[in-house]
Coordinates of C-alpha atoms and ligand atoms in Angstrom, one line a residue:
X2 CA -3.3 6.8 -26.5
X3 CA -5.9 6.4 -29.3
X4 CA -5.4 4.3 -32.4
X5 CA -5.1 7.5 -34.5
X6 CA -2.1 8.5 -32.4
X7 CA -0.1 5.4 -33.2
X8 CA -0.4 5.6 -36.9
X9 CA -1.6 7.9 -39.6
X10 CA -2.4 7.3 -43.3
X11 CA -2.0 10.4 -45.4
X12 CA -2.5 10.3 -49.1
X13 CA 0.4 8.4 -50.6
X14 CA 2.1 8.3 -47.2
X15 CA 2.0 5.5 -44.6
X16 CA 3.5 6.4 -41.3
X17 CA 4.7 4.1 -38.6
X18 CA 4.2 6.6 -35.8
X19 CA 5.9 5.6 -32.5
X20 CA 4.2 7.0 -29.4
X21 CA 6.3 9.6 -27.7
X22 CA 7.4 9.0 -24.1
X23 CA 4.6 9.4 -21.6
X24 CA 4.5 12.8 -19.9
X25 CA 5.0 11.2 -16.5
X26 CA 8.1 9.2 -17.7
X27 CA 11.1 10.4 -15.7
X28 CA 13.2 9.9 -18.8
X29 CA 10.8 11.9 -21.0
X30 CA 13.2 14.7 -21.9
X31 CA 16.3 12.5 -21.9
X32 CA 14.6 10.1 -24.4
X33 CA 13.6 12.8 -26.7
X34 CA 17.1 14.4 -26.5
X35 CA 18.7 11.0 -27.2
X36 CA 16.4 10.4 -30.2
X37 CA 17.3 13.9 -31.5
X38 CA 21.0 13.4 -31.0
X39 CA 20.9 10.1 -32.9
X40 CA 18.7 11.7 -35.6
X41 CA 15.9 9.2 -35.0
X42 CA 12.4 10.4 -35.8
X43 CA 9.2 9.2 -34.1
X44 CA 7.5 8.8 -37.5
X45 CA 8.9 6.4 -40.1
X46 CA 7.5 6.7 -43.6
X47 CA 6.9 3.4 -45.4
X48 CA 6.4 5.3 -48.6
X49 CA 10.1 5.3 -49.2
X50 CA 10.0 1.5 -49.2
X51 CA 7.9 0.6 -52.1
X52 CA 7.9 -3.1 -52.9
X53 CA 8.2 -5.9 -50.4
X54 CA 11.9 -5.2 -49.6
X55 CA 12.4 -3.2 -46.5
X56 CA 16.0 -2.1 -46.1
X57 CA 17.9 -3.4 -43.1
X58 CA 19.1 0.1 -42.3
X59 CA 15.6 1.5 -42.1
X60 CA 14.4 -1.4 -39.9
X61 CA 17.5 -1.0 -37.6
X62 CA 16.7 2.7 -37.1
X63 CA 13.0 2.0 -36.4
X64 CA 14.0 -0.7 -33.8
X65 CA 16.6 1.6 -32.3
X66 CA 14.0 4.3 -31.8
X67 CA 11.6 1.8 -30.3
X68 CA 14.4 0.6 -27.9
X69 CA 15.2 4.2 -26.8
X70 CA 11.5 4.7 -26.1
X71 CA 11.3 1.6 -23.9
X72 CA 14.4 2.3 -21.8
X73 CA 14.0 2.2 -18.0
X74 CA 16.3 4.1 -15.6
X75 CA 18.8 1.3 -15.1
X76 CA 19.1 0.6 -18.8
X77 CA 19.4 4.3 -19.4
X78 CA 22.4 4.4 -17.1
X79 CA 24.3 1.8 -19.1
X80 CA 23.6 3.3 -22.6
X81 CA 26.9 4.4 -24.1
X82 CA 27.3 6.9 -26.9
X83 CA 27.9 4.3 -29.6
X84 CA 25.6 1.7 -28.1
X85 CA 22.7 1.1 -30.5
X86 CA 21.3 -1.9 -28.5
X87 CA 20.0 -4.4 -27.7
X88 CA 20.1 -2.7 -24.3
X89 CA 18.6 -5.6 -22.2
X90 CA 16.4 -8.6 -22.8
X91 CA 13.5 -6.8 -21.3
X92 CA 14.1 -3.7 -23.4
X93 CA 14.4 -5.8 -26.5
X94 CA 11.2 -7.7 -26.0
X95 CA 9.3 -4.5 -25.0
X96 CA 10.6 -2.6 -28.0
X97 CA 9.8 -5.3 -30.5
X98 CA 6.5 -6.1 -28.9
X99 CA 5.4 -2.4 -29.1
X100 CA 6.4 -2.3 -32.7
X101 CA 4.6 -5.5 -33.5
X102 CA 1.4 -4.2 -31.9
X103 CA 1.7 -0.9 -33.8
X104 CA 2.2 -2.6 -37.2
X105 CA -0.6 -5.2 -36.4
X106 CA -2.9 -2.3 -35.6
X107 CA -2.1 -0.7 -38.9
X108 CA -2.8 -3.9 -40.8
X109 CA -6.1 -4.4 -39.1
X110 CA -7.2 -0.8 -39.7
X111 CA -6.3 -0.2 -43.3
X112 CA -6.9 -2.2 -46.3
X113 CA -3.3 -2.9 -47.0
X114 CA -2.6 -4.5 -50.3
X115 CA -1.0 -7.9 -50.2
X116 CA 2.3 -6.5 -51.6
X117 CA 2.3 -3.7 -49.1
X118 CA 5.6 -3.3 -47.3
X119 CA 3.6 -3.3 -44.1
X120 CA 3.2 -7.1 -44.4
X121 CA 6.9 -7.5 -44.9
X122 CA 7.6 -5.2 -41.9
X123 CA 5.2 -7.2 -39.7
X124 CA 6.9 -10.4 -40.7
X125 CA 10.4 -9.0 -40.0
X126 CA 9.4 -7.7 -36.5
X127 CA 7.8 -11.1 -35.7
X128 CA 10.9 -12.9 -36.9
X129 CA 13.0 -10.7 -34.7
X130 CA 10.8 -11.5 -31.7
X131 CA 10.9 -15.2 -32.5
X132 CA 14.6 -15.1 -33.0
X133 CA 15.3 -13.8 -29.5
X134 CA 17.3 -16.2 -27.4
X135 CA 15.1 -18.5 -25.3
X136 CA 15.6 -20.9 -22.4
X137 CA 15.5 -24.4 -24.0
X138 CA 14.0 -26.8 -21.6
X139 CA 13.4 -30.5 -21.6
X140 CA 10.1 -32.0 -20.5
X141 CA 10.8 -34.8 -18.1
X142 CA 7.8 -36.4 -16.3
X143 CA 4.2 -36.6 -17.2
X144 CA 1.3 -34.7 -15.7
X145 CA 0.4 -35.6 -12.1
X146 CA -3.2 -36.5 -11.1
X147 CA -3.6 -33.2 -9.2
X148 CA -2.6 -31.3 -12.3
X149 CA -5.2 -33.2 -14.3
X150 CA -7.8 -32.2 -11.7
X151 CA -6.6 -28.6 -11.9
X152 CA -7.0 -28.6 -15.7
X153 CA -10.5 -30.1 -15.5
X154 CA -11.5 -27.6 -12.7
X155 CA -10.1 -24.7 -14.7
X156 CA -12.2 -25.7 -17.7
X157 CA -15.3 -25.8 -15.5
X158 CA -14.6 -22.3 -14.3
X159 CA -14.6 -21.1 -17.9
X160 CA -10.8 -20.7 -18.0
X161 CA -9.5 -21.0 -21.6
X162 CA -6.0 -22.3 -21.5
X163 CA -3.4 -23.1 -24.2
X164 CA -1.0 -24.5 -21.6
X165 CA -0.9 -27.5 -19.4
X166 CA 1.2 -28.5 -16.3
X167 CA 4.4 -30.4 -17.1
X168 CA 7.7 -31.2 -15.4
X169 CA 10.8 -29.6 -16.9
X170 CA 14.4 -30.6 -16.1
X171 CA 15.9 -27.9 -13.9
X172 CA 12.7 -26.1 -13.4
X173 CA 10.3 -28.5 -11.7
X174 CA 6.7 -28.0 -12.7
X175 CA 6.0 -25.4 -15.4
X176 CA 3.6 -24.8 -18.2
X177 CA 3.9 -26.5 -21.6
X178 CA 2.1 -25.0 -24.7
X179 CA -0.7 -27.3 -25.8
X180 CA -0.6 -26.0 -29.3
X181 CA 1.8 -23.9 -31.5
X182 CA 1.5 -20.3 -30.2
X183 CA 2.3 -17.4 -32.4
X184 CA 2.7 -13.7 -31.6
X185 CA -0.6 -12.2 -30.5
X186 CA -2.2 -15.6 -29.8
X187 CA -4.3 -16.1 -26.6
X188 CA -2.4 -18.1 -24.0
X189 CA -4.9 -18.1 -21.1
X190 CA -8.2 -16.3 -20.5
X191 CA -9.5 -16.2 -17.0
X192 CA -12.9 -14.9 -16.0
X193 CA -12.7 -12.4 -13.2
X194 CA -14.7 -14.7 -10.9
X195 CA -12.0 -17.3 -11.1
X196 CA -9.3 -14.9 -9.7
X197 CA -8.4 -15.1 -6.0
X198 CA -8.6 -11.5 -4.9
X199 CA -9.3 -9.2 -2.0
X200 CA -12.9 -8.9 -3.1
X201 CA -13.3 -12.6 -2.6
X202 CA -12.0 -12.4 0.9
X203 CA -14.1 -9.5 1.9
X204 CA -17.3 -11.1 0.5
X205 CA -16.6 -14.4 2.3
X206 CA -17.9 -15.1 5.9
X207 CA -14.5 -13.7 7.1
X208 CA -15.6 -10.3 5.8
X209 CA -17.2 -9.0 9.1
X210 CA -14.2 -9.9 11.2
X211 CA -11.9 -8.3 8.6
X212 CA -13.9 -5.1 8.6
X213 CA -13.7 -4.9 12.4
X214 CA -9.9 -5.2 12.2
X215 CA -8.8 -1.8 10.8
X216 CA -5.1 -2.6 10.8
X217 CA -5.6 -5.3 8.1
X218 CA -4.8 -4.3 4.5
X219 CA -6.7 -5.9 1.6
X220 CA -3.6 -8.0 0.8
X221 CA -3.4 -9.3 4.4
X222 CA -7.1 -10.1 4.3
X223 CA -6.8 -12.3 1.2
X224 CA -3.6 -13.9 2.6
X225 CA -5.5 -14.9 5.8
X226 CA -8.5 -16.0 3.7
X227 CA -6.2 -18.4 1.7
X228 CA -4.8 -19.8 5.0
X229 CA -8.2 -21.1 5.9
X230 CA -9.5 -21.8 2.4
X231 CA -6.7 -24.2 1.6
X232 CA -8.0 -26.6 4.2
X233 CA -11.6 -26.5 3.0
X234 CA -12.3 -29.5 0.7
X235 CA -15.5 -27.9 -0.4
X236 CA -13.9 -24.7 -1.4
X237 CA -14.6 -23.6 -5.0
X238 CA -10.8 -23.3 -5.2
X239 CA -10.0 -26.7 -3.7
X240 CA -8.5 -28.0 -6.9
X241 CA -6.3 -24.9 -7.2
X242 CA -5.0 -25.3 -3.6
X243 CA -4.5 -29.0 -4.0
X244 CA -2.2 -28.4 -6.9
X245 CA 0.1 -26.0 -4.9
X246 CA 3.3 -27.1 -3.3
X247 CA 3.1 -28.4 0.3
X248 CA 6.2 -26.4 1.1
X249 CA 8.0 -23.5 -0.6
X250 CA 11.7 -23.3 -0.9
X251 CA 12.3 -19.5 -1.0
X252 CA 14.8 -17.4 0.9
X253 CA 12.1 -16.6 3.5
X254 CA 12.2 -20.3 4.5
X255 CA 16.0 -20.5 4.8
X256 CA 17.3 -22.4 7.8
X257 CA 20.5 -21.7 9.7
X258 CA 22.6 -23.5 7.2
X259 CA 21.4 -21.4 4.3
X260 CA 21.8 -18.2 6.2
X261 CA 25.3 -19.1 7.3
X262 CA 26.2 -19.8 3.7
X263 CA 25.1 -16.3 2.8
X264 CA 26.9 -14.7 5.7
X265 CA 28.5 -11.3 4.7
X266 CA 26.4 -10.9 1.6
X267 CA 23.7 -8.2 1.2
X268 CA 21.0 -10.7 0.5
X269 CA 21.5 -12.3 3.9
X270 CA 20.4 -9.0 5.6
X271 CA 17.5 -8.7 3.1
X272 CA 16.2 -12.1 4.1
X273 CA 16.6 -11.6 7.8
X274 CA 14.8 -8.2 7.6
X275 CA 12.0 -9.6 5.4
X276 CA 11.5 -12.5 7.8
X277 CA 11.5 -10.2 10.9
X278 CA 8.9 -8.1 9.2
X279 CA 6.7 -11.1 8.5
X280 CA 7.1 -12.5 12.0
X281 CA 6.3 -9.1 13.5
X282 CA 3.1 -9.0 11.3
X283 CA 2.1 -12.4 12.5
X284 CA 2.7 -11.7 16.1
X285 CA 0.7 -8.5 15.9
X286 CA -2.3 -10.5 14.6
X287 CA -2.1 -13.9 16.4
X288 CA -3.1 -15.4 18.7
X289 CA -5.3 -12.3 19.3
X290 CA -7.5 -12.8 16.2
X291 CA -7.9 -16.5 17.0
X292 CA -9.1 -15.7 20.5
X293 CA -11.5 -13.0 19.4
X294 CA -12.9 -15.0 16.4
X295 CA -12.2 -18.7 17.2
X296 CA -14.6 -19.8 14.4
X297 CA -13.1 -17.6 11.8
X298 CA -9.5 -17.9 12.6
X299 CA -9.1 -21.4 14.2
X300 CA -5.8 -21.7 15.9
X301 CA -4.7 -24.9 14.1
X302 CA -5.0 -23.2 10.7
X303 CA -3.4 -19.9 11.8
X304 CA 0.0 -21.1 13.0
X305 CA 3.3 -19.3 12.3
X306 CA 4.3 -22.1 9.9
X307 CA 1.1 -21.7 7.9
X308 CA 1.4 -18.0 7.9
X309 CA 4.9 -18.2 6.4
X310 CA 3.6 -20.7 3.8
X311 CA 0.9 -18.2 2.8
X312 CA 3.4 -15.3 2.6
X313 CA 5.7 -17.4 0.4
X314 CA 2.7 -18.3 -1.8
X315 CA 1.6 -14.7 -2.2
X316 CA 5.0 -13.3 -2.8
X317 CA 5.9 -15.9 -5.4
X318 CA 2.6 -16.5 -7.1
X319 CA 0.7 -13.2 -6.6
X320 CA 0.2 -11.0 -9.7
X321 CA -0.9 -7.4 -9.7
X322 CA -4.1 -7.0 -11.7
X323 CA -6.0 -3.8 -12.6
X324 CA -9.7 -4.1 -12.2
X325 CA -12.3 -2.2 -14.4
X326 CA -13.1 0.2 -11.5
X327 CA -9.4 1.2 -11.5
X328 CA -8.1 -0.5 -8.4
X329 CA -5.0 -2.6 -8.5
X330 CA -5.0 -5.8 -6.5
X331 CA -2.5 -8.7 -6.1
X332 CA -4.3 -11.9 -7.2
X333 CA -3.7 -15.6 -7.5
X334 CA -4.4 -16.4 -11.1
X335 CA -5.2 -20.1 -11.7
X336 CA -3.4 -21.7 -14.6
X337 CA -1.2 -18.5 -15.0
X338 CA 0.3 -19.7 -11.7
X339 CA 1.9 -22.5 -13.6
X340 CA 4.1 -20.2 -15.7
X341 CA 7.8 -20.1 -14.7
X342 CA 10.0 -17.0 -15.1
X343 CA 12.4 -16.4 -17.8
X344 CA 14.4 -13.3 -18.9
X345 CA 13.4 -14.4 -22.4
X346 CA 9.6 -14.8 -21.9
X347 CA 6.7 -15.6 -24.2
X348 CA 4.2 -13.6 -22.1
X349 CA 5.1 -10.2 -20.8
X350 CA 2.0 -8.1 -20.4
X351 CA -1.1 -8.9 -18.6
X352 CA -2.5 -6.8 -15.8
X353 CA -5.8 -5.3 -16.8
X354 CA -9.2 -7.0 -16.8
X355 CA -10.7 -6.6 -20.2
X356 CA -13.9 -4.9 -19.4
X357 CA -15.7 -5.9 -22.5
X358 CA -15.9 -9.6 -21.3
X359 CA -14.6 -9.3 -17.7
X360 CA -11.6 -11.6 -18.2
X361 CA -7.9 -11.4 -17.7
X362 CA -6.2 -12.4 -20.9
X363 CA -2.6 -13.3 -21.5
X364 CA -1.2 -13.2 -25.1
X365 CA 2.0 -14.6 -26.5
X366 CA 4.5 -11.9 -27.6
X367 CA 6.4 -14.4 -29.5
X368 CA 6.3 -17.9 -30.8
X369 CA 6.2 -21.0 -28.4
X370 CA 5.9 -24.4 -30.1
X371 CA 3.5 -27.1 -28.8
X372 CA 5.2 -29.0 -25.9
X373 CA 7.8 -26.3 -25.2
X374 CA 7.8 -24.6 -21.9
X375 CA 5.9 -21.3 -22.0
X376 CA 7.5 -18.6 -19.8
X377 CA 6.3 -15.4 -18.2
X378 CA 8.5 -12.5 -17.2
X379 CA 8.2 -11.8 -13.4
X380 CA 10.0 -8.5 -14.1
X381 CA 13.7 -7.4 -14.4
X382 CA 14.5 -8.9 -11.1
X383 CA 18.0 -9.4 -9.6
X384 CA 19.0 -12.8 -8.1
X385 CA 18.8 -11.4 -4.6
X386 CA 15.0 -10.8 -5.1
X387 CA 14.5 -14.0 -6.9
X388 CA 16.2 -16.0 -4.2
X389 CA 14.4 -14.2 -1.3
X390 CA 10.9 -14.3 -2.7
X391 CA 10.9 -17.0 -5.4
X392 CA 13.5 -19.5 -4.4
X393 CA 15.6 -19.7 -7.5
X394 CA 18.4 -17.8 -9.3
X395 CA 19.0 -17.1 -12.9
X396 CA 22.5 -17.9 -14.2
X397 CA 24.4 -14.8 -15.5
X398 CA 21.3 -12.7 -14.7
X399 CA 21.6 -9.4 -16.6
X400 CA 19.6 -7.7 -13.9
X401 CA 22.2 -8.4 -11.2
X402 CA 23.6 -4.9 -10.7
X403 CA 26.2 -3.9 -8.2
X404 CA 25.5 -0.4 -7.0
X405 CA 28.5 1.9 -6.3
X406 CA 28.0 5.2 -4.4
X407 CA 30.7 7.8 -4.6
X408 CA 31.4 10.9 -2.5
X409 CA 32.1 13.5 -5.1
X410 CA 34.4 16.4 -4.1
X411 CA 32.5 19.5 -3.3
X412 CA 35.1 22.0 -2.1
X413 CA 37.2 23.2 -5.0
X414 CA 35.0 25.4 -7.2
X415 CA 36.9 24.3 -10.4
X416 CA 36.2 20.6 -9.6
X417 CA 32.6 21.4 -8.8
X418 CA 32.4 23.3 -12.2
X419 CA 33.8 20.2 -14.0
X420 CA 31.3 17.9 -12.2
X421 CA 28.4 20.2 -13.2
X422 CA 29.5 20.8 -16.8
X423 CA 29.9 17.1 -17.6
X424 CA 27.0 15.9 -15.5
X425 CA 29.2 13.7 -13.3
X426 CA 27.0 11.4 -11.1
X427 CA 27.6 10.1 -7.6
X428 CA 25.4 7.1 -8.0
X429 CA 26.7 4.3 -10.2
X430 CA 26.3 0.7 -11.1
X431 CA 28.3 -2.1 -12.6
X432 CA 27.1 -5.3 -14.2
X433 CA 29.0 -8.5 -15.2
X434 CA 30.3 -9.3 -18.6
X435 CA 30.0 -5.8 -19.9
X436 CA 32.6 -3.0 -20.1
X437 CA 32.8 -0.6 -17.1
X438 CA 30.4 2.3 -17.6
X439 CA 32.0 5.4 -19.0
X440 CA 30.0 7.5 -16.4
X441 CA 31.6 5.6 -13.5
X442 CA 35.1 5.9 -14.9
X443 CA 34.5 9.7 -15.4
X444 CA 33.3 10.1 -11.9
X445 CA 36.2 8.3 -10.4
X446 CA 38.7 10.3 -12.6
X447 CA 37.2 13.5 -11.1
X448 CA 37.1 12.1 -7.6
X449 CA 40.8 11.1 -7.8
X450 CA 42.1 14.4 -9.2
X451 CA 45.1 16.1 -7.5
X452 CA 45.5 19.8 -7.0
X453 CA 47.6 20.5 -10.1
X454 CA 45.2 18.5 -12.3
X455 CA 42.2 20.4 -10.9
X456 CA 43.8 23.7 -12.0
X457 CA 44.8 22.5 -15.5
X458 CA 42.2 19.9 -16.7
X459 CA 39.4 21.2 -18.8
X460 CA 38.4 18.3 -21.0
X461 CA 35.5 15.9 -20.8
X462 CA 36.5 13.2 -18.2
X463 CA 34.3 10.7 -19.9
X464 CA 36.5 10.7 -23.0
X465 CA 39.9 12.0 -21.8
X466 CA 42.2 10.4 -19.3
X467 CA 43.4 13.0 -16.7
X468 CA 46.9 11.5 -16.1
X469 CA 48.5 8.1 -15.8
X470 CA 48.6 8.4 -12.0
X471 CA 44.9 9.4 -11.9
X472 CA 44.0 6.5 -14.1
X473 CA 45.9 4.1 -11.9
X474 CA 44.1 5.4 -8.8
X475 CA 40.7 5.0 -10.6
X476 CA 41.2 1.3 -11.3
X477 CA 43.0 0.5 -8.1
X478 CA 40.1 1.9 -6.1
X479 CA 37.6 -0.1 -8.1
X480 CA 39.7 -3.2 -7.7
X481 CA 39.8 -2.8 -3.9
X482 CA 36.0 -2.3 -3.8
X483 CA 35.4 -5.4 -5.9
X484 CA 37.9 -7.4 -3.7
X485 CA 36.1 -6.5 -0.6
X486 CA 32.8 -7.6 -2.1
X487 CA 34.3 -10.8 -3.2
X488 CA 35.6 -11.8 0.2
X489 CA 32.4 -13.2 1.7
X490 CA 31.7 -15.0 -1.6
X491 CA 34.7 -17.3 -1.6
X492 CA 33.5 -20.9 -1.4
X493 CA 34.2 -22.4 2.0
X494 CA 34.4 -26.0 0.6
X495 CA 35.7 -27.3 -2.7
X496 CA 32.4 -28.5 -4.1
X497 CA 30.8 -26.4 -6.9
X498 CA 27.0 -25.7 -6.7
X499 CA 26.5 -28.1 -9.7
X500 CA 28.3 -31.0 -7.9
X501 CA 26.3 -30.7 -4.8
X502 CA 23.0 -30.8 -6.7
X503 CA 20.7 -33.5 -5.6
X504 CA 22.9 -34.6 -2.7
X505 CA 20.6 -33.9 0.1
X506 CA 17.2 -32.2 -0.4
X507 CA 17.1 -31.0 3.1
X508 CA 20.1 -28.8 2.2
X509 CA 18.2 -27.0 -0.5
X510 CA 18.8 -23.6 1.1
X511 CA 22.6 -24.2 1.3
X512 CA 22.6 -25.2 -2.3
X513 CA 20.6 -22.2 -3.4
X514 CA 22.9 -19.9 -1.3
X515 CA 25.9 -21.5 -3.1
X516 CA 24.3 -20.9 -6.5
X517 CA 23.6 -17.3 -5.6
X518 CA 27.2 -16.7 -4.4
X519 CA 28.6 -18.3 -7.5
X520 CA 26.6 -15.9 -9.7
X521 CA 27.8 -12.9 -7.7
X522 CA 31.4 -14.2 -7.7
X523 CA 31.3 -14.5 -11.5
X524 CA 30.0 -10.9 -11.9
X525 CA 32.7 -9.5 -9.6
X526 CA 35.5 -11.6 -11.2
X527 CA 34.4 -10.3 -14.6
X528 CA 34.5 -6.6 -13.5
X529 CA 37.7 -7.2 -11.5
X530 CA 39.4 -8.6 -14.6
X531 CA 38.5 -5.5 -16.5
X532 CA 40.3 -3.4 -13.9
X533 CA 43.3 -5.6 -14.0
X534 CA 43.5 -5.4 -17.8
X535 CA 43.2 -1.6 -17.7
X536 CA 45.9 -1.4 -15.1
X537 CA 48.2 -3.6 -17.0
X538 CA 47.8 -1.5 -20.1
X539 CA 48.8 1.7 -18.3
Ligands
SAM627 C1 4.2 -18.8 -10.1 S1 5.1 -20.2 -9.6 C2 5.4 -21.0 -11.1 C3 4.9 -22.4 -11.1 C4 5.6 -23.3 -10.1 N1 6.8 -23.8 -10.7 C5 4.7 -24.5 -9.8 O1 4.9 -25.6 -10.1 O2 3.7 -24.2 -9.1 C6 6.6 -19.5 -9.1 C7 7.6 -20.5 -8.6 O3 8.0 -21.3 -9.6 C8 9.4 -21.6 -9.5 N2 10.1 -21.0 -10.7 C9 9.6 -20.0 -11.5 N3 10.5 -19.7 -12.4 C10 11.6 -20.5 -12.2 C11 12.8 -20.7 -12.9 N4 13.1 -20.0 -14.0 N5 13.7 -21.6 -12.4 C12 13.4 -22.3 -11.4 N6 12.2 -22.2 -10.7 C13 11.3 -21.3 -11.1 C14 9.9 -21.0 -8.2 O4 9.8 -22.0 -7.2 C15 8.8 -19.9 -8.0 O5 8.7 -19.6 -6.6

């Protein structure tokens, strides 16, 4: 999209022009329809707002339109008729960030007068971004010698960094801002040569062996390269490897105790399957490669334990980067590797090498004060994924969704007609601490209909209750679903995850499993309570 598309200056008219949904966006038509239904335009005229005062209503409508444009499919599912947002932390940051960029672009490209409402608007959007909830964190220990070496090495590589390694209570090591960062400020700039990518692996002396092994993907090549390189004290990346953890505590490394604690939960199956997949991959490569190329793949560096370490490293530290020639590669990005995840991040977007100076640049989308922990968003990830691949969980994670699949009736033509007319879905979701989705209740109402109701009911099941009996069936069936999901989550002992913290480090997996289960339990209890209160009001 060109600059001209995002804004337009017409004589006496200054338009904030929001980019329409991309043609490949699966929600393209739905977003346009929702905007139309809410009477939200894509162009907002600042002309009506002469003087520095921008009305709250005008700003709210602009932000609401930006939120709709940034919706993803899961967020879309949860949008209710009267719901104006915020729809999710991700959506809110993206919407405000897109607006901020748009207004900043306008300010840079036109000679706006100091009293122009554009300045006021820019400030208001920035204030909204800075006012978003954040994870407050306390710095505990000082920087370790390996972290100092890492920072010195990074500077030698031409990495410009506004962050440094620091320990934070409850997070371990993270990145602290070395200066006050404002929206749009550079956080880190990394020259392309300082990235650890497939190209590096192929260009190394392992390249010929890689090329003779057609079953290897680029990602596996660089993973194998990192297994050997981490032991090489003369490696260009020695300081980077030295600053990495000796062991990773992710779901992939769970022992029997942790897996037992997770028994009966879906995440236990995910972990077992992911591990089996990795083990299969390892067995299909080793010891065969070590025998064929003993110099390149020495047996002592290519053990199963080291392979698992490298998988954990790449899954939890790897970042997808788009290179100037258009390829997308997962890379290890020195210094950016220090950034911990938050659902209220300071940095959200960075994926493309800037081809004007061949660097990867990370910018702050909102303020981070000097000394505060600077966070990245790893994505809208549920706790099951965070636990399996990253080894932590987020308390009351808004992206923890419980899927609910329904078998919708398909025999009675009248019922089928109702399903089609009101777009009743068979795939649903619930999330904790929010009302039950109207779409889910509507689908269950239709699914629980009895013969006489099918013949007589002609209303919209999203807004009209079918009968008391039907309503009772709806909430009782939900209640029994949630009860069955809760069963494996009941704590086997009396200690809460907080109480067990710090007791025995070797039980890290059991502790993490407990934290995960506690989060799932809280979600299920919250939706269960909604059903109970609906039933008692009948
Ligand atoms: C890319 S690294 C971030 C830097 C890492 N903490 C370090 O010191 O090397 C990702 C890992 O950091 C940790 N981490 C990231 N975000 C976290 C969070 N919000 N809470 C706890 N640990 C987190 C997890 O161990 C995760 O696998």
